[in-house]
Amino acid sequence: MARTKAAPIRREPSSEYTAGELKRTASGRVVEEENGTVAEKVEREIADAVVVVTKPGKKEAGVVTLVVCVAGIYASFLTWAYLQEKLTTTTHGPNKERFKFSVFLLTIQSLFAGLGGLLFTWVSTPKGEKMKSPVPNRGILPPLLLVAVTNALAAPFGYAALGHIDYITFILAKSCKLLPVMALHVTVFRKRYPLYKYLVVAAVTTGVAVFTLHSGSKKHKAGGGGNSGQTGWGMLLLGINLLFDGLTNSTQDYIFGVDRSYTGPQMMAANNLLSGALTGGYLVMSPWLVRTGVGRWFGMDVAGGGGELVAALQFLGRHPRVWRDVLGFAVCGCVGQVFIFHTLSTFSSVLLVTVTVTRKMFTMILSVIAFGHTLSQMQWLGVGLVFGGIGVEAQIARKEKLAKEAAKKAAKAGKKE
């Protein structure tokens, strides 16, 4: 009886490695945040850039889903930006008090976004599979803690900068996130970039410099403002903020590169929960910290020795309407991150880059209209350089992305033949 050769058993590759393709985007916190890194850190805005795992060959959803995603990003982050400027510039009561409790605000937002990330992870888990932990193994914990620390340190410097520069300058400078990210990658990781990226950084930096040197925007509306006028000090604080942002995004890229099974929702949950734990711990310890030499040197005492948590709650007790803005700010930040991750997992990262660039422009326009800023011709030139540079970078990134996708399709077609 003749022996027949059995067909070789075909082993399916592990879904851990085929479930997705590592996709990177720049959202500015996105290109925002986000020039070439992780999202609004994702919003790299992210967030401010974001890195998520998507299934190859997955068909993009329909027009309705597209409209919902884009509208969700615009609505959540434009509202988030409006509330951020309102919280940091509006005065309250006869003593003209301003909300200046940045760590308290960051803690509230981190807790909301952390819980949102857990919910998003649960919803995105395929039926019948176990929900992934935000910290799946001990090896990933050190870089996650570094992300949490740098993220927690970045925000207070950013809010402190708003005490010395106006919000439009803040928006434009935050668009320079590509600069610290590139600087860290070139110096630490010895990475090299194409010439056009250096030209984009030069254009954006020049635009911010032109805008800042010709600052002096007025506010037509009463009750706004509150800047000290110390623009140089404000830009220094913002520069430190951008350095921490760059380190945050670079570390996130490292995490996604080392563990390709790690997803965006997991990062959203882990980053925010760990950041919330750190800043929450600071709030609890602040009554003691403000009495130390380090606390006095850094000016941590914003409440006459009572600590920031007590001061923030007392402020909100005197002005309970501010709670609405604080909670609205936290909810919008959480929802915005979810929309960014969902857009990346459903559509191409090219779409998110486009949405991010236009969102930043609309944010600036909203600030001008809502808070009565007026810009000189030279400041508009600076704005043009910033968004022109970002737009060129986004367009080139889009062409590169489409070329890579076309090459992959051609390679797959060749294999089938």
CSV table of C-alpha atoms in Angstrom, one decimal:
chain,number,residue,atom,x,y,z
A,1,MET,CA,0.0,0.0,0.0
A,2,ALA,CA,1.5,3.3,-1.1
A,3,ARG,CA,2.3,5.8,1.5
A,4,THR,CA,0.9,9.2,1.0
A,5,LYS,CA,2.8,12.2,2.3
A,6,ALA,CA,0.8,14.1,4.8
A,7,ALA,CA,0.5,17.8,4.3
A,8,PRO,CA,2.8,19.6,6.8
A,9,ILE,CA,1.0,21.0,9.8
A,10,ARG,CA,0.7,24.8,9.5
A,11,ARG,CA,1.4,26.6,12.7
A,12,GLU,CA,-0.4,29.9,13.0
A,13,PRO,CA,1.8,32.7,14.3
A,14,SER,CA,1.0,33.9,17.7
A,15,SER,CA,-1.6,36.7,17.8
A,16,GLU,CA,0.7,38.4,20.1
A,17,TYR,CA,2.9,39.3,17.2
A,18,THR,CA,0.4,39.4,14.3
A,19,ALA,CA,-2.4,41.2,16.1
A,20,GLY,CA,-1.2,44.5,15.0
A,21,GLU,CA,1.3,46.9,13.4
A,22,LEU,CA,3.0,49.5,15.5
A,23,LYS,CA,1.6,52.8,14.4
A,24,ARG,CA,3.0,56.1,15.5
A,25,THR,CA,1.5,59.5,15.1
A,26,ALA,CA,2.4,63.1,15.9
A,27,SER,CA,-0.3,65.1,17.4
A,28,GLY,CA,1.6,68.4,17.8
A,29,ARG,CA,1.0,66.8,23.1
A,30,VAL,CA,0.3,64.8,18.8
A,31,VAL,CA,2.8,66.4,15.4
A,32,GLU,CA,1.1,68.4,18.9
A,33,GLU,CA,2.0,66.1,21.0
A,34,GLU,CA,2.8,65.2,19.4
A,35,ASN,CA,5.2,65.4,16.3
A,36,GLY,CA,6.1,61.8,15.5
A,37,THR,CA,5.5,60.3,18.9
A,38,VAL,CA,2.6,59.0,21.1
A,39,ALA,CA,-1.0,60.5,21.4
A,40,GLU,CA,-2.4,64.0,22.8
A,41,LYS,CA,0.4,61.7,24.0
A,42,VAL,CA,-1.0,60.4,22.9
A,43,GLU,CA,-2.6,64.3,21.8
A,44,ARG,CA,1.4,64.0,20.9
A,45,GLU,CA,-1.6,65.7,22.2
A,46,ILE,CA,-0.9,64.0,23.3
A,47,ALA,CA,-2.3,64.2,24.7
A,48,ASP,CA,-1.3,66.1,23.4
A,49,ALA,CA,1.2,61.4,19.6
A,50,VAL,CA,0.0,58.1,20.5
A,51,VAL,CA,1.1,54.6,19.6
A,52,VAL,CA,-1.6,51.9,19.3
A,53,VAL,CA,-1.9,48.4,17.9
A,54,THR,CA,-4.2,47.9,15.0
A,55,LYS,CA,-5.2,44.9,13.0
A,56,PRO,CA,-3.6,44.7,9.6
A,57,GLY,CA,-5.9,44.7,6.7
A,58,LYS,CA,-8.7,46.0,8.7
A,59,LYS,CA,-11.2,48.0,6.7
A,60,GLU,CA,-11.8,51.5,7.7
A,61,ALA,CA,-15.2,52.3,9.1
A,62,GLY,CA,-17.8,54.3,7.3
A,63,VAL,CA,-18.4,58.0,7.0
A,64,VAL,CA,-20.6,58.2,10.0
A,65,THR,CA,-17.9,56.8,12.3
A,66,LEU,CA,-15.4,59.1,10.7
A,67,VAL,CA,-17.6,62.2,11.4
A,68,VAL,CA,-18.3,61.1,15.0
A,69,CYS,CA,-14.6,60.5,15.7
A,70,VAL,CA,-13.4,63.9,14.2
A,71,ALA,CA,-16.3,65.8,15.8
A,72,GLY,CA,-15.5,64.1,19.1
A,73,ILE,CA,-11.8,65.1,19.0
A,74,TYR,CA,-12.7,68.7,18.0
A,75,ALA,CA,-15.5,69.1,20.6
A,76,SER,CA,-13.6,67.5,23.5
A,77,PHE,CA,-10.2,69.2,23.0
A,78,LEU,CA,-11.5,72.6,22.0
A,79,THR,CA,-13.7,72.6,25.1
A,80,TRP,CA,-10.7,71.3,27.1
A,81,ALA,CA,-8.5,74.2,25.9
A,82,TYR,CA,-11.3,76.7,26.5
A,83,LEU,CA,-11.7,75.5,30.1
A,84,GLN,CA,-8.0,75.5,30.6
A,85,GLU,CA,-7.6,79.1,29.6
A,86,LYS,CA,-10.7,80.1,31.6
A,87,LEU,CA,-9.5,78.4,34.7
A,88,THR,CA,-6.0,80.0,34.6
A,89,THR,CA,-7.0,83.5,33.7
A,90,THR,CA,-10.4,84.2,35.2
A,91,THR,CA,-10.6,86.1,38.5
A,92,HIS,CA,-13.2,85.4,41.2
A,93,GLY,CA,-14.7,87.4,44.0
A,94,PRO,CA,-13.9,90.9,45.3
A,95,ASN,CA,-10.3,89.9,46.0
A,96,LYS,CA,-9.8,88.9,42.3
A,97,GLU,CA,-8.6,85.4,43.2
A,98,ARG,CA,-7.4,83.1,40.4
A,99,PHE,CA,-7.4,79.3,40.4
A,100,LYS,CA,-3.6,78.4,40.6
A,101,PHE,CA,-3.7,74.8,41.9
A,102,SER,CA,-2.1,73.0,38.9
A,103,VAL,CA,-1.3,69.8,40.8
A,104,PHE,CA,-4.8,69.5,42.1
A,105,LEU,CA,-6.2,70.0,38.6
A,106,LEU,CA,-3.8,67.4,37.1
A,107,THR,CA,-4.7,64.9,39.8
A,108,ILE,CA,-8.4,65.2,39.1
A,109,GLN,CA,-7.8,64.9,35.3
A,110,SER,CA,-5.5,61.9,35.8
A,111,LEU,CA,-8.0,60.0,37.9
A,112,PHE,CA,-10.8,60.6,35.4
A,113,ALA,CA,-8.5,59.6,32.5
A,114,GLY,CA,-7.2,56.6,34.4
A,115,LEU,CA,-10.6,55.2,35.0
A,116,GLY,CA,-11.6,56.0,31.4
A,117,GLY,CA,-8.5,54.1,30.3
A,118,LEU,CA,-9.6,51.0,32.3
A,119,LEU,CA,-13.1,51.2,30.9
A,120,PHE,CA,-11.7,51.7,27.4
A,121,THR,CA,-9.4,48.6,27.8
A,122,TRP,CA,-12.4,46.5,29.0
A,123,VAL,CA,-14.6,47.6,26.1
A,124,SER,CA,-11.9,47.0,23.5
A,125,THR,CA,-11.1,43.5,24.9
A,126,PRO,CA,-12.4,40.8,22.5
A,127,LYS,CA,-15.3,38.8,23.8
A,128,GLY,CA,-14.1,35.7,25.6
A,129,GLU,CA,-10.6,37.0,26.3
A,130,LYS,CA,-9.3,38.2,29.6
A,131,MET,CA,-8.9,42.0,30.1
A,132,LYS,CA,-5.2,43.1,29.9
A,133,SER,CA,-3.7,44.7,32.9
A,134,PRO,CA,-2.3,48.2,32.5
A,135,VAL,CA,1.0,46.8,34.0
A,136,PRO,CA,1.2,43.3,32.5
A,137,ASN,CA,4.7,42.5,33.9
A,138,ARG,CA,7.3,43.9,36.2
A,139,GLY,CA,9.8,44.6,33.5
A,140,ILE,CA,7.5,47.3,32.0
A,141,LEU,CA,7.0,49.0,35.4
A,142,PRO,CA,10.2,51.1,35.6
A,143,PRO,CA,9.6,52.9,32.2
A,144,LEU,CA,6.0,53.4,33.1
A,145,LEU,CA,7.0,55.0,36.3
A,146,LEU,CA,9.4,57.3,34.4
A,147,VAL,CA,6.5,58.3,32.1
A,148,ALA,CA,4.3,59.0,35.2
A,149,VAL,CA,7.0,61.1,36.9
A,150,THR,CA,7.9,63.2,33.8
A,151,ASN,CA,4.2,63.6,33.0
A,152,ALA,CA,3.5,64.7,36.6
A,153,LEU,CA,6.4,67.1,36.5
A,154,ALA,CA,5.6,68.6,33.1
A,155,ALA,CA,2.1,70.0,33.9
A,156,PRO,CA,3.0,72.3,36.9
A,157,PHE,CA,5.7,73.9,34.8
A,158,GLY,CA,3.3,74.5,32.0
A,159,TYR,CA,0.7,76.0,34.3
A,160,ALA,CA,3.3,78.2,36.0
A,161,ALA,CA,4.4,79.5,32.6
A,162,LEU,CA,0.8,80.6,32.0
A,163,GLY,CA,1.3,83.1,34.8
A,164,HIS,CA,3.9,84.9,32.7
A,165,ILE,CA,2.8,84.4,29.0
A,166,ASP,CA,-0.6,84.5,27.3
A,167,TYR,CA,-2.4,81.4,26.2
A,168,ILE,CA,-1.8,81.9,22.5
A,169,THR,CA,2.0,82.0,23.0
A,170,PHE,CA,1.5,78.9,25.1
A,171,ILE,CA,-0.3,77.1,22.3
A,172,LEU,CA,2.3,78.0,19.7
A,173,ALA,CA,5.2,77.0,21.9
A,174,LYS,CA,3.6,73.7,22.7
A,175,SER,CA,3.6,73.1,19.0
A,176,CYS,CA,7.4,72.9,19.2
A,177,LYS,CA,7.2,69.5,20.9
A,178,LEU,CA,9.1,68.1,18.0
A,179,LEU,CA,12.1,70.0,19.1
A,180,PRO,CA,12.8,68.4,22.5
A,181,VAL,CA,11.7,65.0,21.1
A,182,MET,CA,14.3,65.3,18.3
A,183,ALA,CA,16.9,66.6,20.6
A,184,LEU,CA,16.5,63.7,23.0
A,185,HIS,CA,16.5,61.1,20.2
A,186,VAL,CA,19.6,62.7,18.6
A,187,THR,CA,21.6,63.1,21.8
A,188,VAL,CA,20.5,60.0,23.8
A,189,PHE,CA,19.4,57.5,21.2
A,190,ARG,CA,21.8,58.7,18.4
A,191,LYS,CA,19.0,58.8,15.9
A,192,ARG,CA,19.2,60.8,12.7
A,193,TYR,CA,16.4,62.7,10.9
A,194,PRO,CA,15.9,63.8,7.3
A,195,LEU,CA,16.7,67.4,6.5
A,196,TYR,CA,13.1,68.5,6.2
A,197,LYS,CA,12.5,67.8,9.9
A,198,TYR,CA,15.3,70.1,10.9
A,199,LEU,CA,13.8,72.7,8.6
A,200,VAL,CA,10.4,72.3,10.1
A,201,VAL,CA,11.8,72.7,13.6
A,202,ALA,CA,13.6,75.8,12.4
A,203,ALA,CA,10.4,77.3,11.0
A,204,VAL,CA,8.3,76.5,14.1
A,205,THR,CA,11.0,77.8,16.5
A,206,THR,CA,11.4,81.0,14.4
A,207,GLY,CA,7.6,81.5,14.4
A,208,VAL,CA,7.4,81.2,18.2
A,209,ALA,CA,10.3,83.6,18.6
A,210,VAL,CA,8.7,86.2,16.2
A,211,PHE,CA,5.4,85.9,18.0
A,212,THR,CA,7.0,86.2,21.5
A,213,LEU,CA,9.2,89.1,20.6
A,214,HIS,CA,6.2,91.0,19.2
A,215,SER,CA,3.9,90.0,22.1
A,216,GLY,CA,1.9,92.6,23.8
A,217,SER,CA,-1.6,91.3,22.9
A,218,LYS,CA,-4.3,93.2,24.7
A,219,LYS,CA,-7.5,91.8,26.1
A,220,HIS,CA,-10.7,93.6,25.4
A,221,LYS,CA,-12.7,91.6,28.0
A,222,ALA,CA,-12.6,92.6,31.6
A,223,GLY,CA,-11.5,90.1,34.1
A,224,GLY,CA,-9.1,88.2,31.9
A,225,GLY,CA,-5.4,88.3,32.0
A,226,GLY,CA,-3.2,88.1,35.0
A,227,ASN,CA,0.1,87.7,33.3
A,228,SER,CA,3.2,89.0,35.1
A,229,GLY,CA,4.7,90.3,31.9
A,230,GLN,CA,7.9,88.3,32.6
A,231,THR,CA,8.0,86.6,29.2
A,232,GLY,CA,11.5,85.3,29.4
A,233,TRP,CA,10.8,83.5,32.7
A,234,GLY,CA,7.5,82.2,31.3
A,235,MET,CA,9.3,80.8,28.2
A,236,LEU,CA,12.0,79.2,30.4
A,237,LEU,CA,9.3,77.4,32.5
A,238,LEU,CA,7.5,76.3,29.3
A,239,GLY,CA,10.9,75.1,27.9
A,240,ILE,CA,11.2,72.8,31.0
A,241,ASN,CA,7.7,71.6,30.4
A,242,LEU,CA,8.5,70.7,26.8
A,243,LEU,CA,11.6,68.9,27.9
A,244,PHE,CA,9.6,66.7,30.3
A,245,ASP,CA,7.0,66.2,27.5
A,246,GLY,CA,9.8,65.1,25.1
A,247,LEU,CA,11.1,62.6,27.7
A,248,THR,CA,7.6,61.3,28.3
A,249,ASN,CA,7.0,60.7,24.6
A,250,SER,CA,10.4,59.2,24.0
A,251,THR,CA,9.9,56.8,26.9
A,252,GLN,CA,6.4,55.9,25.6
A,253,ASP,CA,8.0,55.1,22.2
A,254,TYR,CA,10.5,52.9,24.0
A,255,ILE,CA,7.8,51.0,25.8
A,256,PHE,CA,5.8,50.3,22.6
A,257,GLY,CA,9.0,49.3,20.8
A,258,VAL,CA,10.0,46.8,23.5
A,259,ASP,CA,6.6,45.3,24.1
A,260,ARG,CA,4.6,45.3,20.8
A,261,SER,CA,1.6,43.6,22.5
A,262,TYR,CA,1.1,46.6,24.7
A,263,THR,CA,-1.9,48.7,23.6
A,264,GLY,CA,-2.9,52.3,23.6
A,265,PRO,CA,-5.7,51.9,26.1
A,266,GLN,CA,-3.3,50.1,28.5
A,267,MET,CA,-0.9,53.0,28.2
A,268,MET,CA,-3.7,55.5,28.8
A,269,ALA,CA,-4.8,53.7,32.0
A,270,ALA,CA,-1.3,53.0,33.4
A,271,ASN,CA,0.0,56.5,32.6
A,272,ASN,CA,-2.9,58.3,34.2
A,273,LEU,CA,-3.3,56.1,37.2
A,274,LEU,CA,0.4,56.2,38.1
A,275,SER,CA,0.5,60.0,37.5
A,276,GLY,CA,-2.6,60.4,39.7
A,277,ALA,CA,-1.0,58.4,42.5
A,278,LEU,CA,2.1,60.5,42.4
A,279,THR,CA,0.4,63.8,42.3
A,280,GLY,CA,-2.2,62.6,44.9
A,281,GLY,CA,0.7,61.7,47.2
A,282,TYR,CA,2.2,65.1,46.7
A,283,LEU,CA,-1.1,66.8,47.6
A,284,VAL,CA,-1.4,64.7,50.8
A,285,MET,CA,2.3,65.5,51.7
A,286,SER,CA,2.2,69.2,50.7
A,287,PRO,CA,1.4,70.6,54.2
A,288,TRP,CA,4.7,69.1,55.3
A,289,LEU,CA,6.7,69.8,52.1
A,290,VAL,CA,5.9,73.5,52.0
A,291,ARG,CA,7.7,73.9,55.3
A,292,THR,CA,10.9,72.4,54.1
A,293,GLY,CA,13.8,74.3,52.5
A,294,VAL,CA,13.1,72.7,49.2
A,295,GLY,CA,9.4,73.7,49.4
A,296,ARG,CA,10.2,77.3,50.2
A,297,TRP,CA,12.8,77.5,47.4
A,298,PHE,CA,10.4,76.1,44.8
A,299,GLY,CA,7.5,78.3,46.1
A,300,MET,CA,5.2,75.4,46.9
A,301,ASP,CA,3.4,77.3,49.5
A,302,VAL,CA,0.3,78.6,47.8
A,303,ALA,CA,-1.9,78.4,50.8
A,304,GLY,CA,0.0,79.9,53.7
A,305,GLY,CA,1.3,76.6,54.9
A,306,GLY,CA,-1.8,74.6,54.6
A,307,GLY,CA,-0.8,72.7,51.4
A,308,GLU,CA,-2.3,72.8,47.9
A,309,LEU,CA,-5.1,70.3,48.6
A,310,VAL,CA,-6.5,72.3,51.5
A,311,ALA,CA,-6.0,75.6,49.5
A,312,ALA,CA,-7.8,74.2,46.4
A,313,LEU,CA,-10.7,72.9,48.4
A,314,GLN,CA,-11.0,76.1,50.3
A,315,PHE,CA,-10.9,78.1,47.0
A,316,LEU,CA,-13.6,75.8,45.5
A,317,GLY,CA,-15.7,76.3,48.7
A,318,ARG,CA,-15.6,80.0,48.2
A,319,HIS,CA,-16.3,79.8,44.5
A,320,PRO,CA,-18.3,76.5,44.0
A,321,ARG,CA,-19.1,77.4,40.4
A,322,VAL,CA,-15.4,76.7,39.5
A,323,TRP,CA,-16.1,73.0,40.3
A,324,ARG,CA,-18.0,72.8,37.0
A,325,ASP,CA,-15.0,74.0,35.0
A,326,VAL,CA,-12.6,71.7,36.9
A,327,LEU,CA,-14.7,68.6,36.4
A,328,GLY,CA,-15.5,69.6,32.8
A,329,PHE,CA,-11.8,70.0,32.1
A,330,ALA,CA,-11.1,66.5,33.5
A,331,VAL,CA,-14.0,64.9,31.5
A,332,CYS,CA,-13.0,66.5,28.2
A,333,GLY,CA,-9.4,65.4,28.6
A,334,CYS,CA,-10.5,61.8,29.3
A,335,VAL,CA,-13.0,61.7,26.4
A,336,GLY,CA,-10.6,63.4,24.0
A,337,GLN,CA,-7.9,60.7,24.7
A,338,VAL,CA,-10.5,57.9,24.1
A,339,PHE,CA,-11.5,59.5,20.7
A,340,ILE,CA,-7.8,59.8,19.7
A,341,PHE,CA,-7.1,56.1,20.5
A,342,HIS,CA,-10.3,55.0,18.8
A,343,THR,CA,-9.6,57.0,15.7
A,344,LEU,CA,-6.1,55.5,15.5
A,345,SER,CA,-7.4,52.0,15.8
A,346,THR,CA,-10.2,52.5,13.3
A,347,PHE,CA,-8.6,54.8,10.7
A,348,SER,CA,-5.1,55.6,9.5
A,349,SER,CA,-2.7,57.7,11.6
A,350,VAL,CA,-2.6,60.1,8.6
A,351,LEU,CA,-6.1,61.3,9.5
A,352,LEU,CA,-5.2,62.0,13.1
A,353,VAL,CA,-2.3,64.1,12.1
A,354,THR,CA,-4.5,66.2,9.9
A,355,VAL,CA,-7.1,66.6,12.6
A,356,THR,CA,-4.5,67.5,15.2
A,357,VAL,CA,-3.0,70.3,13.1
A,358,THR,CA,-6.3,71.8,12.3
A,359,ARG,CA,-7.5,71.4,15.9
A,360,LYS,CA,-4.5,73.5,17.1
A,361,MET,CA,-5.4,76.2,14.7
A,362,PHE,CA,-9.0,76.2,15.8
A,363,THR,CA,-7.9,76.3,19.4
A,364,MET,CA,-5.9,79.5,18.8
A,365,ILE,CA,-8.8,81.1,16.9
A,366,LEU,CA,-11.2,80.1,19.7
A,367,SER,CA,-8.8,81.8,22.2
A,368,VAL,CA,-8.7,85.0,20.2
A,369,ILE,CA,-12.5,85.1,19.9
A,370,ALA,CA,-13.5,83.9,23.3
A,371,PHE,CA,-11.0,85.9,25.3
A,372,GLY,CA,-10.6,89.0,23.2
A,373,HIS,CA,-6.9,88.7,22.2
A,374,THR,CA,-5.7,91.0,19.4
A,375,LEU,CA,-2.6,90.0,17.4
A,376,SER,CA,-0.2,92.3,15.4
A,377,GLN,CA,0.8,91.6,11.9
A,378,MET,CA,4.2,90.2,13.0
A,379,GLN,CA,2.4,87.9,15.4
A,380,TRP,CA,0.2,86.6,12.6
A,381,LEU,CA,3.5,86.0,10.7
A,382,GLY,CA,4.8,84.0,13.6
A,383,VAL,CA,1.5,82.0,13.7
A,384,GLY,CA,1.9,81.4,9.9
A,385,LEU,CA,5.4,80.1,10.3
A,386,VAL,CA,4.4,77.7,13.1
A,387,PHE,CA,1.4,76.2,11.4
A,388,GLY,CA,3.0,76.3,8.0
A,389,GLY,CA,5.9,74.3,9.3
A,390,ILE,CA,3.6,71.8,11.1
A,391,GLY,CA,1.4,71.6,8.0
A,392,VAL,CA,4.4,70.8,5.7
A,393,GLU,CA,5.7,68.2,8.1
A,394,ALA,CA,2.2,66.6,8.3
A,395,GLN,CA,1.9,66.6,4.5
A,396,ILE,CA,5.3,64.9,4.0
A,397,ALA,CA,4.5,62.4,6.7
A,398,ARG,CA,1.2,61.7,5.0
A,399,LYS,CA,3.0,61.0,1.7
A,400,GLU,CA,5.5,58.8,3.4
A,401,LYS,CA,2.8,56.8,5.2
A,402,LEU,CA,0.8,56.3,2.0
A,403,ALA,CA,3.9,55.2,0.1
A,404,LYS,CA,4.7,52.6,2.9
A,405,GLU,CA,1.1,51.3,2.7
A,406,ALA,CA,1.3,51.0,-1.0
A,407,ALA,CA,4.6,49.2,-0.8
A,408,LYS,CA,3.2,46.7,1.7
A,409,LYS,CA,0.2,46.0,-0.5
A,410,ALA,CA,2.5,45.5,-3.4
A,411,ALA,CA,4.6,43.1,-1.4
A,412,LYS,CA,1.6,41.1,-0.3
A,413,ALA,CA,0.3,40.9,-3.8
A,414,GLY,CA,3.7,39.6,-5.0
A,415,LYS,CA,3.7,36.9,-2.3
A,416,LYS,CA,0.2,35.7,-3.3
A,417,GLU,CA,1.3,35.4,-6.9
